[in-house]
PDB file of C-alpha atoms in Angstrom:
ATOM      1  CA  MET A   1      87.740 -37.578 -55.695  1.00  0.00           C
ATOM      2  CA  ASN A   2      90.093 -40.326 -56.862  1.00  0.00           C
ATOM      3  CA  ILE A   3      88.686 -43.761 -57.543  1.00  0.00           C
ATOM      4  CA  TRP A   4      90.825 -46.163 -55.534  1.00  0.00           C
ATOM      5  CA  ARG A   5      91.243 -49.890 -56.042  1.00  0.00           C
ATOM      6  CA  PRO A   6      93.401 -52.347 -54.096  1.00  0.00           C
ATOM      7  CA  GLN A   7      96.698 -53.236 -55.742  1.00  0.00           C
ATOM      8  CA  GLN A   8      96.982 -56.792 -56.951  1.00  0.00           C
ATOM      9  CA  HIS A   9      99.874 -57.831 -54.764  1.00  0.00           C
ATOM     10  CA  ILE A  10     100.359 -58.136 -51.013  1.00  0.00           C
ATOM     11  CA  GLN A  11     100.971 -54.770 -49.360  1.00  0.00           C
ATOM     12  CA  VAL A  12     102.842 -54.362 -46.087  1.00  0.00           C
ATOM     13  CA  LYS A  13     101.580 -51.368 -44.107  1.00  0.00           C
ATOM     14  CA  ALA A  14     102.126 -49.670 -40.770  1.00  0.00           C
ATOM     15  CA  LEU A  15      99.281 -47.851 -39.007  1.00  0.00           C
ATOM     16  CA  GLY A  16      99.519 -45.669 -35.920  1.00  0.00           C
ATOM     17  CA  LEU A  17      97.060 -45.536 -33.050  1.00  0.00           C
ATOM     18  CA  VAL A  18      96.799 -41.918 -31.921  1.00  0.00           C
ATOM     19  CA  TRP A  19      94.478 -41.379 -28.962  1.00  0.00           C
ATOM     20  CA  ARG A  20      93.118 -38.097 -27.606  1.00  0.00           C
ATOM     21  CA  ASN A  21      90.540 -38.028 -24.809  1.00  0.00           C
ATOM     22  CA  GLY A  22      89.727 -41.680 -25.488  1.00  0.00           C
ATOM     23  CA  LEU A  23      89.120 -41.075 -29.201  1.00  0.00           C
ATOM     24  CA  LEU A  24      91.103 -42.604 -32.076  1.00  0.00           C
ATOM     25  CA  LEU A  25      92.429 -40.533 -34.971  1.00  0.00           C
ATOM     26  CA  ALA A  26      91.317 -42.241 -38.190  1.00  0.00           C
ATOM     27  CA  SER A  27      91.038 -41.382 -41.865  1.00  0.00           C
ATOM     28  CA  GLU A  28      87.834 -41.824 -43.829  1.00  0.00           C
ATOM     29  CA  ILE A  29      87.530 -44.492 -46.548  1.00  0.00           C
ATOM     30  CA  TYR A  30      85.097 -43.747 -49.380  1.00  0.00           C
ATOM     31  CA  LEU A  31      83.150 -45.655 -52.010  1.00  0.00           C
ATOM     32  CA  ASP A  32      83.159 -44.366 -55.593  1.00  0.00           C
ATOM     33  CA  ASP A  33      79.959 -42.391 -54.981  1.00  0.00           C
ATOM     34  CA  GLY A  34      81.607 -40.415 -52.160  1.00  0.00           C
ATOM     35  CA  THR A  35      79.899 -42.296 -49.327  1.00  0.00           C
ATOM     36  CA  ALA A  36      82.148 -42.898 -46.308  1.00  0.00           C
ATOM     37  CA  THR A  37      82.145 -46.641 -45.647  1.00  0.00           C
ATOM     38  CA  GLY A  38      84.688 -46.770 -42.847  1.00  0.00           C
ATOM     39  CA  VAL A  39      87.788 -45.379 -41.220  1.00  0.00           C
ATOM     40  CA  ARG A  40      91.327 -46.575 -40.598  1.00  0.00           C
ATOM     41  CA  PRO A  41      94.181 -45.304 -38.458  1.00  0.00           C
ATOM     42  CA  LEU A  42      96.725 -43.186 -40.319  1.00  0.00           C
ATOM     43  CA  GLY A  43      99.891 -44.649 -41.770  1.00  0.00           C
ATOM     44  CA  GLY A  44     100.908 -46.236 -45.011  1.00  0.00           C
ATOM     45  CA  ARG A  45     103.041 -48.649 -47.001  1.00  0.00           C
ATOM     46  CA  LEU A  46     106.521 -49.692 -46.055  1.00  0.00           C
ATOM     47  CA  GLU A  47     109.213 -48.825 -48.556  1.00  0.00           C
ATOM     48  CA  PHE A  48     111.811 -51.427 -49.493  1.00  0.00           C
ATOM     49  CA  GLY A  49     114.418 -51.726 -46.719  1.00  0.00           C
ATOM     50  CA  GLU A  50     112.310 -49.715 -44.242  1.00  0.00           C
ATOM     51  CA  THR A  51     111.158 -51.072 -40.889  1.00  0.00           C
ATOM     52  CA  TRP A  52     107.522 -50.717 -39.898  1.00  0.00           C
ATOM     53  CA  ARG A  53     108.562 -48.320 -37.116  1.00  0.00           C
ATOM     54  CA  ASP A  54     110.482 -46.088 -39.517  1.00  0.00           C
ATOM     55  CA  ALA A  55     107.547 -46.164 -41.955  1.00  0.00           C
ATOM     56  CA  LEU A  56     105.166 -44.916 -39.251  1.00  0.00           C
ATOM     57  CA  VAL A  57     107.415 -42.031 -38.278  1.00  0.00           C
ATOM     58  CA  ARG A  58     107.899 -41.111 -41.955  1.00  0.00           C
ATOM     59  CA  GLU A  59     104.201 -41.297 -42.811  1.00  0.00           C
ATOM     60  CA  PHE A  60     103.145 -39.023 -39.932  1.00  0.00           C
ATOM     61  CA  LYS A  61     105.892 -36.538 -40.791  1.00  0.00           C
ATOM     62  CA  GLU A  62     104.849 -36.501 -44.470  1.00  0.00           C
ATOM     63  CA  GLU A  63     101.088 -36.424 -43.944  1.00  0.00           C
ATOM     64  CA  LEU A  64     100.621 -34.324 -40.806  1.00  0.00           C
ATOM     65  CA  GLY A  65     103.999 -32.645 -40.335  1.00  0.00           C
ATOM     66  CA  VAL A  66     104.453 -34.126 -36.848  1.00  0.00           C
ATOM     67  CA  VAL A  67     107.172 -36.252 -35.310  1.00  0.00           C
ATOM     68  CA  VAL A  68     105.727 -39.221 -33.455  1.00  0.00           C
ATOM     69  CA  GLU A  69     107.247 -41.819 -31.174  1.00  0.00           C
ATOM     70  CA  VAL A  70     106.274 -45.443 -31.701  1.00  0.00           C
ATOM     71  CA  THR A  71     105.564 -47.274 -28.432  1.00  0.00           C
ATOM     72  CA  GLY A  72     105.029 -50.895 -27.563  1.00  0.00           C
ATOM     73  CA  LYS A  73     104.763 -54.017 -29.622  1.00  0.00           C
ATOM     74  CA  PRO A  74     102.614 -53.991 -32.744  1.00  0.00           C
ATOM     75  CA  LEU A  75      99.415 -55.836 -33.409  1.00  0.00           C
ATOM     76  CA  VAL A  76      99.931 -57.705 -36.675  1.00  0.00           C
ATOM     77  CA  LEU A  77      96.845 -58.225 -38.825  1.00  0.00           C
ATOM     78  CA  GLU A  78      96.467 -59.974 -42.145  1.00  0.00           C
ATOM     79  CA  ASN A  79      93.640 -58.405 -44.076  1.00  0.00           C
ATOM     80  CA  ILE A  80      92.095 -59.914 -47.210  1.00  0.00           C
ATOM     81  CA  TYR A  81      89.245 -57.664 -48.224  1.00  0.00           C
ATOM     82  CA  THR A  82      87.080 -56.525 -51.127  1.00  0.00           C
ATOM     83  CA  HIS A  83      86.681 -52.859 -52.046  1.00  0.00           C
ATOM     84  CA  GLN A  84      84.291 -51.994 -54.882  1.00  0.00           C
ATOM     85  CA  GLY A  85      84.483 -55.574 -56.173  1.00  0.00           C
ATOM     86  CA  VAL A  86      88.287 -55.792 -56.187  1.00  0.00           C
ATOM     87  CA  VAL A  87      90.151 -58.048 -53.749  1.00  0.00           C
ATOM     88  CA  GLY A  88      93.035 -56.592 -51.759  1.00  0.00           C
ATOM     89  CA  HIS A  89      95.543 -58.282 -49.455  1.00  0.00           C
ATOM     90  CA  GLU A  90      97.690 -56.601 -46.819  1.00  0.00           C
ATOM     91  CA  VAL A  91      99.717 -57.385 -43.735  1.00  0.00           C
ATOM     92  CA  THR A  92      99.535 -54.515 -41.299  1.00  0.00           C
ATOM     93  CA  PHE A  93     101.597 -53.567 -38.257  1.00  0.00           C
ATOM     94  CA  VAL A  94      99.442 -51.465 -35.910  1.00  0.00           C
ATOM     95  CA  SER A  95     101.057 -49.691 -32.970  1.00  0.00           C
ATOM     96  CA  ASP A  96     100.392 -46.989 -30.428  1.00  0.00           C
ATOM     97  CA  LEU A  97     102.093 -43.666 -30.998  1.00  0.00           C
ATOM     98  CA  VAL A  98     102.982 -40.734 -28.811  1.00  0.00           C
ATOM     99  CA  PHE A  99     101.514 -37.759 -30.685  1.00  0.00           C
ATOM    100  CA  PRO A 100     102.705 -34.272 -29.685  1.00  0.00           C
ATOM    101  CA  GLU A 101     100.166 -32.774 -27.242  1.00  0.00           C
ATOM    102  CA  ASP A 102     100.057 -29.450 -29.080  1.00  0.00           C
ATOM    103  CA  ALA A 103      99.886 -30.950 -32.579  1.00  0.00           C
ATOM    104  CA  HIS A 104      96.607 -29.999 -34.228  1.00  0.00           C
ATOM    105  CA  ALA A 105      95.153 -29.287 -30.774  1.00  0.00           C
ATOM    106  CA  GLY A 106      91.505 -28.315 -30.775  1.00  0.00           C
ATOM    107  CA  LEU A 107      90.854 -29.436 -34.344  1.00  0.00           C
ATOM    108  CA  VAL A 108      87.870 -31.706 -34.909  1.00  0.00           C
ATOM    109  CA  SER A 109      89.236 -32.868 -38.261  1.00  0.00           C
ATOM    110  CA  LEU A 110      92.613 -32.856 -39.995  1.00  0.00           C
ATOM    111  CA  GLU A 111      93.117 -32.464 -43.720  1.00  0.00           C
ATOM    112  CA  TYR A 112      96.193 -34.011 -45.300  1.00  0.00           C
ATOM    113  CA  PHE A 113      97.341 -35.169 -48.715  1.00  0.00           C
ATOM    114  CA  GLU A 114      98.542 -38.563 -49.925  1.00  0.00           C
ATOM    115  CA  ASP A 115     101.592 -38.945 -52.183  1.00  0.00           C
ATOM    116  CA  ASN A 116      99.319 -38.878 -55.239  1.00  0.00           C
ATOM    117  CA  GLY A 117      97.850 -35.525 -54.177  1.00  0.00           C
ATOM    118  CA  GLU A 118      94.549 -36.974 -52.993  1.00  0.00           C
ATOM    119  CA  ARG A 119      92.917 -34.906 -50.244  1.00  0.00           C
ATOM    120  CA  CYS A 120      92.107 -36.946 -47.138  1.00  0.00           C
ATOM    121  CA  VAL A 121      90.272 -36.158 -43.915  1.00  0.00           C
ATOM    122  CA  ALA A 122      90.983 -37.637 -40.503  1.00  0.00           C
ATOM    123  CA  ARG A 123      88.761 -37.215 -37.455  1.00  0.00           C
ATOM    124  CA  TRP A 124      88.624 -38.412 -33.857  1.00  0.00           C
ATOM    125  CA  TYR A 125      86.354 -41.447 -33.396  1.00  0.00           C
ATOM    126  CA  ASP A 126      84.966 -43.423 -30.477  1.00  0.00           C
ATOM    127  CA  VAL A 127      86.034 -46.974 -31.358  1.00  0.00           C
ATOM    128  CA  GLU A 128      83.029 -48.428 -29.545  1.00  0.00           C
ATOM    129  CA  GLN A 129      80.712 -46.684 -32.025  1.00  0.00           C
ATOM    130  CA  LEU A 130      82.495 -48.153 -35.070  1.00  0.00           C
ATOM    131  CA  ASP A 131      81.542 -51.521 -36.619  1.00  0.00           C
ATOM    132  CA  CYS A 132      77.990 -50.926 -35.385  1.00  0.00           C
ATOM    133  CA  GLY A 133      76.234 -50.039 -38.608  1.00  0.00           C
ATOM    134  CA  ASP A 134      77.357 -46.897 -40.409  1.00  0.00           C
ATOM    135  CA  LEU A 135      81.157 -46.853 -40.301  1.00  0.00           C
ATOM    136  CA  GLU A 136      83.503 -49.827 -40.125  1.00  0.00           C
ATOM    137  CA  LEU A 137      86.947 -49.758 -38.505  1.00  0.00           C
ATOM    138  CA  TYR A 138      89.605 -51.044 -40.885  1.00  0.00           C
ATOM    139  CA  PRO A 139      91.508 -53.248 -41.058  1.00  0.00           C
ATOM    140  CA  LYS A 140      88.854 -55.813 -40.141  1.00  0.00           C
ATOM    141  CA  GLY A 141      89.510 -57.332 -36.742  1.00  0.00           C
ATOM    142  CA  LEU A 142      91.242 -54.252 -35.318  1.00  0.00           C
ATOM    143  CA  LYS A 143      88.336 -53.319 -33.040  1.00  0.00           C
ATOM    144  CA  ALA A 144      88.277 -56.832 -31.534  1.00  0.00           C
ATOM    145  CA  GLN A 145      92.047 -56.709 -30.981  1.00  0.00           C
ATOM    146  CA  LEU A 146      91.778 -53.328 -29.255  1.00  0.00           C
ATOM    147  CA  GLN A 147      88.932 -54.565 -27.053  1.00  0.00           C
ATOM    148  CA  ALA A 148      90.903 -57.705 -26.113  1.00  0.00           C
ATOM    149  CA  ARG A 149      93.922 -55.561 -25.276  1.00  0.00           C
ATOM    150  CA  GLU A 150      91.796 -53.370 -22.989  1.00  0.00           C
ATOM    151  CA  LYS A 151      90.323 -56.420 -21.227  1.00  0.00           C
ATOM    152  CA  SER A 152      93.803 -57.847 -20.610  1.00  0.00           C
ATOM    153  CA  LYS A 153      94.706 -54.632 -18.752  1.00  0.00           C
ATOM    154  CA  LEU A 154      91.906 -55.152 -16.208  1.00  0.00           C
ATOM    155  CA  PRO A 155      92.965 -56.511 -12.789  1.00  0.00           C
TER     156      PRO A 155
END
């Protein structure tokens, strides 16, 4: 397992919301001792000159080998956080994606690899069960934004 620390400059990231049967696809975030502390939707950093939409499509192609379609307007979250005693700062574009129906169908978890070769695991999570004790949903504030979005859809 790699020991990860936040970089000491502002990161701009794009994360994709992939839903299946009401569950969100999210990757596990670990502490140094291997304990899962939370999950975050898949995606990654924008490269110089790349739009957030293009970054999302690229990240899903690289990590899961699937072509996604970005839909709707993004939620934009600024996240200043501490991981293992180190402060990180990121601005994140979070958007719904159309994920191919047959892609990874029937799998409970998906294994993929980051650019640095680190093995990662993504699973399907009920958002309502996150931020309730064991696992947090990152970036902070995303669950509240998703809940507010759902409430605004009610008649």
